[in-house]
mmCIF file of C-alpha atoms and ligand atoms in Angstrom:
data_model
loop_
_atom_site.group_PDB
_atom_site.id
_atom_site.type_symbol
_atom_site.label_atom_id
_atom_site.label_comp_id
_atom_site.label_asym_id
_atom_site.label_seq_id
_atom_site.Cartn_x
_atom_site.Cartn_y
_atom_site.Cartn_z
ATOM 1 C CA MET A 1104 -92.262 21.113 98.267
ATOM 2 C CA GLN A 1105 -94.259 23.990 99.640
ATOM 3 C CA VAL A 1106 -95.417 26.790 97.330
ATOM 4 C CA ILE A 1107 -95.669 30.133 99.106
ATOM 5 C CA ALA A 1108 -96.839 33.480 97.751
ATOM 6 C CA ARG A 1109 -97.149 35.598 100.899
ATOM 7 C CA PRO A 1110 -93.991 37.161 102.346
ATOM 8 C CA ALA A 1111 -95.269 36.711 105.934
ATOM 9 C CA GLU A 1112 -95.781 33.001 105.381
ATOM 10 C CA LEU A 1113 -92.301 32.680 103.933
ATOM 11 C CA ARG A 1114 -90.826 34.424 106.950
ATOM 12 C CA SER A 1115 -92.527 32.111 109.421
ATOM 13 C CA ARG A 1116 -91.459 29.005 107.503
ATOM 14 C CA VAL A 1117 -87.835 30.217 107.496
ATOM 15 C CA ALA A 1118 -88.070 31.080 111.211
ATOM 16 C CA GLN A 1119 -89.086 27.468 111.965
ATOM 17 C CA TRP A 1120 -86.041 26.134 110.141
ATOM 18 C CA ARG A 1121 -83.809 28.605 111.912
ATOM 19 C CA ARG A 1122 -85.084 27.525 115.307
ATOM 20 C CA ALA A 1123 -84.175 23.960 114.307
ATOM 21 C CA GLY A 1124 -80.641 25.158 113.523
ATOM 22 C CA GLU A 1125 -80.909 24.499 109.791
ATOM 23 C CA ARG A 1126 -78.816 26.247 107.176
ATOM 24 C CA ILE A 1127 -80.738 27.960 104.387
ATOM 25 C CA ALA A 1128 -79.758 28.579 100.758
ATOM 26 C CA PHE A 1129 -81.623 30.811 98.341
ATOM 27 C CA VAL A 1130 -81.740 30.875 94.533
ATOM 28 C CA PRO A 1131 -83.650 33.853 93.061
ATOM 29 C CA THR A 1132 -84.877 33.459 89.471
ATOM 30 C CA MET A 1133 -87.316 34.885 86.946
ATOM 31 C CA GLY A 1134 -88.641 31.402 86.165
ATOM 32 C CA ASN A 1135 -88.806 29.537 82.866
ATOM 33 C CA LEU A 1136 -86.393 27.237 84.625
ATOM 34 C CA HIS A 1137 -83.726 25.417 82.622
ATOM 35 C CA ALA A 1138 -80.649 23.320 83.424
ATOM 36 C CA GLY A 1139 -78.661 26.474 84.294
ATOM 37 C CA HIS A 1140 -81.094 27.212 87.126
ATOM 38 C CA GLY A 1141 -80.961 23.503 87.977
ATOM 39 C CA SER A 1142 -77.204 23.631 88.515
ATOM 40 C CA LEU A 1143 -77.641 26.611 90.864
ATOM 41 C CA VAL A 1144 -80.184 24.654 92.898
ATOM 42 C CA GLN A 1145 -77.839 21.658 93.089
ATOM 43 C CA GLN A 1146 -75.050 23.925 94.263
ATOM 44 C CA ALA A 1147 -77.430 25.399 96.865
ATOM 45 C CA ARG A 1148 -78.313 21.865 98.051
ATOM 46 C CA ARG A 1149 -74.639 21.129 98.652
ATOM 47 C CA LEU A 1150 -74.269 24.292 100.741
ATOM 48 C CA ALA A 1151 -77.330 24.103 103.005
ATOM 49 C CA ASP A 1152 -80.051 21.953 104.605
ATOM 50 C CA ARG A 1153 -82.929 23.853 103.001
ATOM 51 C CA VAL A 1154 -83.279 25.391 99.551
ATOM 52 C CA ILE A 1155 -85.650 28.205 98.660
ATOM 53 C CA VAL A 1156 -86.162 29.161 95.003
ATOM 54 C CA SER A 1157 -88.034 32.332 94.113
ATOM 55 C CA ILE A 1158 -89.674 33.082 90.797
ATOM 56 C CA PHE A 1159 -90.446 36.736 90.215
ATOM 57 C CA VAL A 1160 -90.364 38.541 86.880
ATOM 58 C CA ASN A 1161 -89.276 41.853 88.349
ATOM 59 C CA PRO A 1162 -90.871 44.777 86.468
ATOM 60 C CA LEU A 1163 -88.396 47.224 88.025
ATOM 61 C CA GLN A 1164 -85.479 45.813 86.023
ATOM 62 C CA PHE A 1165 -87.117 46.054 82.589
ATOM 63 C CA GLY A 1166 -86.927 49.221 80.501
ATOM 64 C CA PRO A 1167 -90.066 50.649 78.828
ATOM 65 C CA ASN A 1168 -89.134 49.099 75.473
ATOM 66 C CA GLU A 1169 -87.944 45.784 76.857
ATOM 67 C CA ASP A 1170 -89.552 42.340 77.046
ATOM 68 C CA PHE A 1171 -91.338 42.383 80.432
ATOM 69 C CA ALA A 1172 -94.719 41.441 78.929
ATOM 70 C CA ALA A 1173 -93.232 38.868 76.554
ATOM 71 C CA TYR A 1174 -90.807 37.312 79.059
ATOM 72 C CA PRO A 1175 -91.493 33.529 79.050
ATOM 73 C CA ARG A 1176 -93.668 32.431 81.974
ATOM 74 C CA THR A 1177 -94.012 28.669 82.413
ATOM 75 C CA PRO A 1178 -95.438 28.151 85.923
ATOM 76 C CA ASP A 1179 -96.481 24.505 85.574
ATOM 77 C CA GLU A 1180 -93.146 23.338 84.136
ATOM 78 C CA ASP A 1181 -91.269 25.429 86.726
ATOM 79 C CA ARG A 1182 -93.195 23.826 89.551
ATOM 80 C CA ARG A 1183 -92.503 20.316 88.234
ATOM 81 C CA MET A 1184 -88.825 21.064 87.753
ATOM 82 C CA SER A 1185 -88.526 22.545 91.252
ATOM 83 C CA GLU A 1186 -90.181 19.412 92.707
ATOM 84 C CA SER A 1187 -87.750 17.176 90.884
ATOM 85 C CA LEU A 1188 -84.818 19.297 92.131
ATOM 86 C CA GLN A 1189 -86.083 18.752 95.701
ATOM 87 C CA VAL A 1190 -86.605 22.420 96.376
ATOM 88 C CA ASP A 1191 -88.088 22.911 99.862
ATOM 89 C CA VAL A 1192 -89.970 26.136 99.180
ATOM 90 C CA LEU A 1193 -90.949 27.713 95.882
ATOM 91 C CA PHE A 1194 -91.594 31.393 96.621
ATOM 92 C CA LEU A 1195 -93.841 33.136 94.087
ATOM 93 C CA PRO A 1196 -94.418 36.695 95.301
ATOM 94 C CA GLU A 1197 -96.873 39.081 93.643
ATOM 95 C CA VAL A 1198 -95.825 42.479 92.262
ATOM 96 C CA GLU A 1199 -98.177 44.177 94.771
ATOM 97 C CA ASP A 1200 -96.408 42.494 97.690
ATOM 98 C CA MET A 1201 -92.950 43.449 96.475
ATOM 99 C CA TYR A 1202 -93.833 47.047 95.539
ATOM 100 C CA PRO A 1203 -96.819 47.915 97.772
ATOM 101 C CA ARG A 1204 -96.536 51.646 97.118
ATOM 102 C CA GLY A 1205 -95.921 51.165 93.415
ATOM 103 C CA GLN A 1206 -92.674 50.815 91.524
ATOM 104 C CA ALA A 1207 -92.063 54.508 90.964
ATOM 105 C CA SER A 1208 -91.960 55.371 94.671
ATOM 106 C CA THR A 1209 -90.071 52.387 96.040
ATOM 107 C CA VAL A 1210 -86.717 52.869 97.780
ATOM 108 C CA ARG A 1211 -84.022 51.897 95.278
ATOM 109 C CA VAL A 1212 -80.528 50.502 95.543
ATOM 110 C CA HIS A 1213 -77.817 52.027 93.340
ATOM 111 C CA VAL A 1214 -74.363 50.610 92.713
ATOM 112 C CA PRO A 1215 -72.123 53.480 91.561
ATOM 113 C CA GLY A 1216 -69.327 52.535 89.196
ATOM 114 C CA LEU A 1217 -70.852 49.184 88.271
ATOM 115 C CA GLU A 1218 -74.452 49.898 87.291
ATOM 116 C CA ASP A 1219 -73.848 52.232 84.331
ATOM 117 C CA ILE A 1220 -71.133 50.358 82.418
ATOM 118 C CA LEU A 1221 -71.327 47.438 79.926
ATOM 119 C CA CYS A 1222 -74.953 46.169 79.987
ATOM 120 C CA GLY A 1223 -75.890 49.094 82.237
ATOM 121 C CA ALA A 1224 -74.979 51.552 79.478
ATOM 122 C CA PHE A 1225 -77.465 49.877 77.140
ATOM 123 C CA ARG A 1226 -80.160 49.151 79.739
ATOM 124 C CA PRO A 1227 -80.528 52.304 81.873
ATOM 125 C CA GLY A 1228 -81.984 51.513 85.302
ATOM 126 C CA HIS A 1229 -81.709 47.760 84.808
ATOM 127 C CA PHE A 1230 -79.083 47.014 87.445
ATOM 128 C CA SER A 1231 -80.636 49.348 89.983
ATOM 129 C CA GLY A 1232 -83.831 47.316 89.492
ATOM 130 C CA VAL A 1233 -81.884 44.084 89.973
ATOM 131 C CA ALA A 1234 -80.006 45.332 93.058
ATOM 132 C CA THR A 1235 -83.271 46.585 94.572
ATOM 133 C CA ILE A 1236 -85.220 43.345 94.146
ATOM 134 C CA VAL A 1237 -82.301 41.165 95.246
ATOM 135 C CA ALA A 1238 -81.790 43.311 98.367
ATOM 136 C CA LYS A 1239 -85.503 42.991 99.143
ATOM 137 C CA LEU A 1240 -85.525 39.231 98.585
ATOM 138 C CA LEU A 1241 -82.386 38.710 100.668
ATOM 139 C CA ASN A 1242 -83.939 40.715 103.506
ATOM 140 C CA LEU A 1243 -87.151 38.708 103.284
ATOM 141 C CA VAL A 1244 -85.578 35.280 103.115
ATOM 142 C CA GLN A 1245 -82.471 36.008 105.214
ATOM 143 C CA PRO A 1246 -80.588 32.999 103.851
ATOM 144 C CA ASP A 1247 -77.135 31.943 104.975
ATOM 145 C CA VAL A 1248 -76.061 31.656 101.367
ATOM 146 C CA ALA A 1249 -77.462 32.803 97.996
ATOM 147 C CA VAL A 1250 -76.380 31.340 94.662
ATOM 148 C CA PHE A 1251 -76.160 33.349 91.418
ATOM 149 C CA GLY A 1252 -74.942 32.420 87.928
ATOM 150 C CA GLU A 1253 -71.660 33.645 86.480
ATOM 151 C CA LYS A 1254 -73.591 33.753 83.201
ATOM 152 C CA ASP A 1255 -74.788 37.185 84.380
ATOM 153 C CA TYR A 1256 -71.318 38.232 85.445
ATOM 154 C CA GLN A 1257 -71.902 41.959 85.895
ATOM 155 C CA GLN A 1258 -75.068 41.167 87.843
ATOM 156 C CA LEU A 1259 -73.123 38.819 90.129
ATOM 157 C CA LEU A 1260 -70.574 41.550 90.937
ATOM 158 C CA ILE A 1261 -73.367 44.068 91.532
ATOM 159 C CA ILE A 1262 -75.107 41.683 93.938
ATOM 160 C CA ARG A 1263 -71.856 40.982 95.796
ATOM 161 C CA ARG A 1264 -71.269 44.719 96.156
ATOM 162 C CA THR A 1265 -74.875 45.323 97.297
ATOM 163 C CA ALA A 1266 -74.732 42.606 99.958
ATOM 164 C CA HIS A 1267 -71.332 43.777 101.174
ATOM 165 C CA ASP A 1268 -72.021 47.519 101.233
ATOM 166 C CA LEU A 1269 -75.441 47.084 102.885
ATOM 167 C CA SER A 1270 -73.843 44.787 105.512
ATOM 168 C CA MET A 1271 -76.110 41.865 104.697
ATOM 169 C CA PRO A 1272 -75.102 38.735 106.616
ATOM 170 C CA VAL A 1273 -75.226 36.471 103.573
ATOM 171 C CA GLN A 1274 -72.609 34.616 101.578
ATOM 172 C CA ILE A 1275 -72.936 35.252 97.822
ATOM 173 C CA VAL A 1276 -71.795 32.270 95.745
ATOM 174 C CA GLY A 1277 -71.182 32.364 91.981
ATOM 175 C CA ALA A 1278 -71.888 29.203 89.959
ATOM 176 C CA PRO A 1279 -70.442 28.351 86.528
ATOM 177 C CA THR A 1280 -72.393 28.873 83.310
ATOM 178 C CA THR A 1281 -74.337 25.896 81.997
ATOM 179 C CA ARG A 1282 -74.109 25.612 78.209
ATOM 180 C CA GLU A 1283 -75.836 23.782 75.390
ATOM 181 C CA PRO A 1284 -73.652 21.143 73.712
ATOM 182 C CA ASP A 1285 -72.660 23.685 71.006
ATOM 183 C CA GLY A 1286 -71.497 26.224 73.599
ATOM 184 C CA LEU A 1287 -74.500 28.560 73.714
ATOM 185 C CA ALA A 1288 -75.095 29.701 77.291
ATOM 186 C CA MET A 1289 -78.513 28.518 78.477
ATOM 187 C CA SER A 1290 -80.976 31.368 78.857
ATOM 188 C CA SER A 1291 -84.718 31.865 78.991
ATOM 189 C CA ARG A 1292 -84.241 34.387 76.177
ATOM 190 C CA ASN A 1293 -82.914 31.660 73.838
ATOM 191 C CA ARG A 1294 -86.612 30.933 73.321
ATOM 192 C CA TYR A 1295 -86.844 34.099 71.233
ATOM 193 C CA LEU A 1296 -84.445 32.679 68.611
ATOM 194 C CA THR A 1297 -85.744 31.404 65.272
ATOM 195 C CA PRO A 1298 -84.130 28.142 64.103
ATOM 196 C CA ALA A 1299 -81.789 30.140 61.808
ATOM 197 C CA GLU A 1300 -80.807 32.509 64.627
ATOM 198 C CA ARG A 1301 -80.317 29.579 67.001
ATOM 199 C CA GLU A 1302 -77.788 28.138 64.552
ATOM 200 C CA ARG A 1303 -75.751 31.340 64.666
ATOM 201 C CA ALA A 1304 -76.049 31.873 68.405
ATOM 202 C CA PRO A 1305 -72.940 29.818 69.402
ATOM 203 C CA HIS A 1306 -70.788 32.433 67.602
ATOM 204 C CA ILE A 1307 -70.913 34.521 70.795
ATOM 205 C CA PHE A 1308 -69.206 31.834 72.871
ATOM 206 C CA GLN A 1309 -66.771 31.109 70.018
ATOM 207 C CA ALA A 1310 -65.736 34.772 69.768
ATOM 208 C CA LEU A 1311 -65.282 34.966 73.560
ATOM 209 C CA GLU A 1312 -63.198 31.803 73.509
ATOM 210 C CA ARG A 1313 -60.981 33.164 70.717
ATOM 211 C CA ALA A 1314 -60.282 36.274 72.772
ATOM 212 C CA ARG A 1315 -59.612 34.171 75.895
ATOM 213 C CA MET A 1316 -57.149 31.964 74.006
ATOM 214 C CA ALA A 1317 -55.382 35.005 72.549
ATOM 215 C CA VAL A 1318 -55.025 36.571 76.012
ATOM 216 C CA GLU A 1319 -53.753 33.296 77.441
ATOM 217 C CA ALA A 1320 -51.302 32.953 74.519
ATOM 218 C CA GLY A 1321 -49.789 36.304 75.517
ATOM 219 C CA VAL A 1322 -51.573 38.878 73.319
ATOM 220 C CA THR A 1323 -51.625 42.139 75.282
ATOM 221 C CA ASP A 1324 -53.351 44.452 72.790
ATOM 222 C CA PHE A 1325 -56.778 44.093 74.403
ATOM 223 C CA ALA A 1326 -58.285 46.940 72.351
ATOM 224 C CA ARG A 1327 -57.485 45.021 69.165
ATOM 225 C CA LEU A 1328 -59.017 41.818 70.556
ATOM 226 C CA GLU A 1329 -62.153 43.784 71.480
ATOM 227 C CA ARG A 1330 -62.442 45.191 67.949
ATOM 228 C CA GLU A 1331 -61.918 41.730 66.434
ATOM 229 C CA GLY A 1332 -64.539 40.177 68.728
ATOM 230 C CA PHE A 1333 -67.022 42.927 67.909
ATOM 231 C CA SER A 1334 -66.612 42.503 64.150
ATOM 232 C CA ALA A 1335 -66.723 38.704 64.405
ATOM 233 C CA LEU A 1336 -70.165 39.103 65.987
ATOM 234 C CA GLU A 1337 -71.254 41.541 63.281
ATOM 235 C CA GLN A 1338 -70.078 39.129 60.600
ATOM 236 C CA ALA A 1339 -72.077 36.344 62.241
ATOM 237 C CA GLY A 1340 -75.219 38.471 61.832
ATOM 238 C CA PHE A 1341 -75.462 40.006 65.320
ATOM 239 C CA ARG A 1342 -75.896 43.627 66.325
ATOM 240 C CA PRO A 1343 -73.377 43.697 69.173
ATOM 241 C CA ASP A 1344 -73.788 46.129 72.072
ATOM 242 C CA TYR A 1345 -70.233 45.517 73.269
ATOM 243 C CA PHE A 1346 -67.330 43.072 73.325
ATOM 244 C CA ALA A 1347 -65.082 43.911 76.254
ATOM 245 C CA ILE A 1348 -62.050 42.632 78.118
ATOM 246 C CA ARG A 1349 -62.157 43.741 81.753
ATOM 247 C CA ASP A 1350 -60.645 43.114 85.151
ATOM 248 C CA ALA A 1351 -62.566 40.164 86.659
ATOM 249 C CA GLU A 1352 -63.077 41.839 90.028
ATOM 250 C CA THR A 1353 -63.712 45.491 89.194
ATOM 251 C CA LEU A 1354 -64.794 45.403 85.528
ATOM 252 C CA GLU A 1355 -62.312 48.222 84.899
ATOM 253 C CA ALA A 1356 -60.197 48.289 81.724
ATOM 254 C CA PRO A 1357 -57.181 46.169 82.668
ATOM 255 C CA THR A 1358 -53.446 46.403 82.086
ATOM 256 C CA PRO A 1359 -51.840 43.156 80.838
ATOM 257 C CA GLN A 1360 -50.044 42.571 84.134
ATOM 258 C CA PRO A 1361 -48.870 38.926 84.449
ATOM 259 C CA GLY A 1362 -51.271 36.779 86.459
ATOM 260 C CA ARG A 1363 -54.080 39.338 86.220
ATOM 261 C CA ARG A 1364 -57.543 37.770 86.218
ATOM 262 C CA LEU A 1365 -59.777 39.018 83.434
ATOM 263 C CA VAL A 1366 -63.230 38.446 82.052
ATOM 264 C CA VAL A 1367 -64.229 38.724 78.406
ATOM 265 C CA LEU A 1368 -67.858 39.824 78.093
ATOM 266 C CA ALA A 1369 -70.214 40.316 75.178
ATOM 267 C CA ALA A 1370 -73.809 41.390 74.622
ATOM 268 C CA ALA A 1371 -75.362 41.139 71.187
ATOM 269 C CA ARG A 1372 -78.781 41.328 69.624
ATOM 270 C CA ILE A 1373 -80.134 38.962 67.030
ATOM 271 C CA GLY A 1374 -83.759 39.083 65.905
ATOM 272 C CA ARG A 1375 -85.883 39.662 69.035
ATOM 273 C CA ALA A 1376 -83.209 38.394 71.410
ATOM 274 C CA ARG A 1377 -80.456 40.161 73.307
ATOM 275 C CA LEU A 1378 -77.932 37.541 74.413
ATOM 276 C CA ILE A 1379 -75.074 37.935 76.897
ATOM 277 C CA ASP A 1380 -72.178 35.676 77.767
ATOM 278 C CA ASN A 1381 -68.681 35.812 79.249
ATOM 279 C CA VAL A 1382 -65.574 33.720 79.887
ATOM 280 C CA ARG A 1383 -62.700 34.186 82.331
ATOM 281 C CA ALA A 1384 -59.082 34.538 81.221
ATOM 282 C CA THR A 1385 -55.769 34.929 83.021
ATOM 283 C CA VAL A 1386 -52.838 36.950 81.689
ATOM 284 C CA PRO A 1387 -49.948 34.473 81.446
ATOM 285 C CA GLY A 1388 -46.871 34.693 83.661
ATOM 286 C CA GLY A 1389 -46.823 36.046 87.181
HETATM 287 P P1 AMP B 406 -82.828 34.420 85.488
HETATM 288 O O1 AMP B 406 -84.003 33.535 85.784
HETATM 289 O O2 AMP B 406 -82.414 34.410 84.057
HETATM 290 O O3 AMP B 406 -82.957 35.792 86.088
HETATM 291 O O4 AMP B 406 -81.601 33.750 86.247
HETATM 292 C C1 AMP B 406 -81.686 33.367 87.595
HETATM 293 C C2 AMP B 406 -80.317 32.936 88.049
HETATM 294 O O5 AMP B 406 -79.870 31.855 87.225
HETATM 295 C C3 AMP B 406 -79.262 34.028 87.922
HETATM 296 O O6 AMP B 406 -78.371 33.954 89.018
HETATM 297 C C4 AMP B 406 -78.576 33.682 86.628
HETATM 298 O O7 AMP B 406 -77.248 34.144 86.555
HETATM 299 C C5 AMP B 406 -78.619 32.172 86.683
HETATM 300 N N1 AMP B 406 -78.465 31.599 85.344
HETATM 301 C C6 AMP B 406 -79.168 31.902 84.226
HETATM 302 N N2 AMP B 406 -78.717 31.203 83.168
HETATM 303 C C7 AMP B 406 -77.693 30.430 83.628
HETATM 304 C C8 AMP B 406 -76.797 29.492 83.016
HETATM 305 N N3 AMP B 406 -76.861 29.204 81.721
HETATM 306 N N4 AMP B 406 -75.871 28.907 83.803
HETATM 307 C C9 AMP B 406 -75.783 29.203 85.126
HETATM 308 N N5 AMP B 406 -76.597 30.076 85.760
HETATM 309 C C10 AMP B 406 -77.529 30.687 85.012
#
């Protein structure tokens, strides 16, 4: 495995592979790698000859009162894990190389309609920061395919829209959420949980699953299911931001049309952590 920090070096390595006719997959991350990232890398391996993983804690996507400084950074473990996953290149760019004129004056990507709803309503500027860094990384690496987790469902849709609307010649692949045995979605931010909070954390997945089962059993009063999910999270000791049932492709509020594909999403705070998760559901019939 080669570790590269300089964008120019990355470009010339990728150019060599291209000349040899090799197919390239890319998995962008913020590091503190866990089995969820591992499953993305394995998916990438199946789709290409070469796999590039980037680790970059992107300051542009953190709000002023968010956890940029505290975000877990575990470079030695990440390097070992990447080696064992047979990553070809681990790309570790510096902030100065990604934002040479400073963050405030960089060109930014916006995704109207998707960036201000759900998590975007609670984290102003977050998704523009994500879309901007992902667009930059995709332009640098120029992979054939890039793999993202469905765990960050809104992010996945925003990245698909960015790549499509900016005419980027890359296939965006979504990979299923990797969970702990008790259902909690794996996340670097699970590290913020105290043992007592960790015990309660699976309530998010349980509440999502209850809503999914109700939808799939034919309940069409989505507003009621959203209220019930929200209060279930409150009762479990969370401060929920939202619990929402949306169209799986547009994230708009859906009608209960038979066969319609939905996603149930939640974001909730507990202690220092803000956790997100989602599950897919299909309206029966159709
Ligand atoms: P992060 O390092 O948290 O920014 O995540 C990097 C990539 O890994 C994103 O595409 C995430 O959606 C994905 N990811 C994070 N957690 C999981 C998980 N539990 N299962 C699958 N993918 C995940």
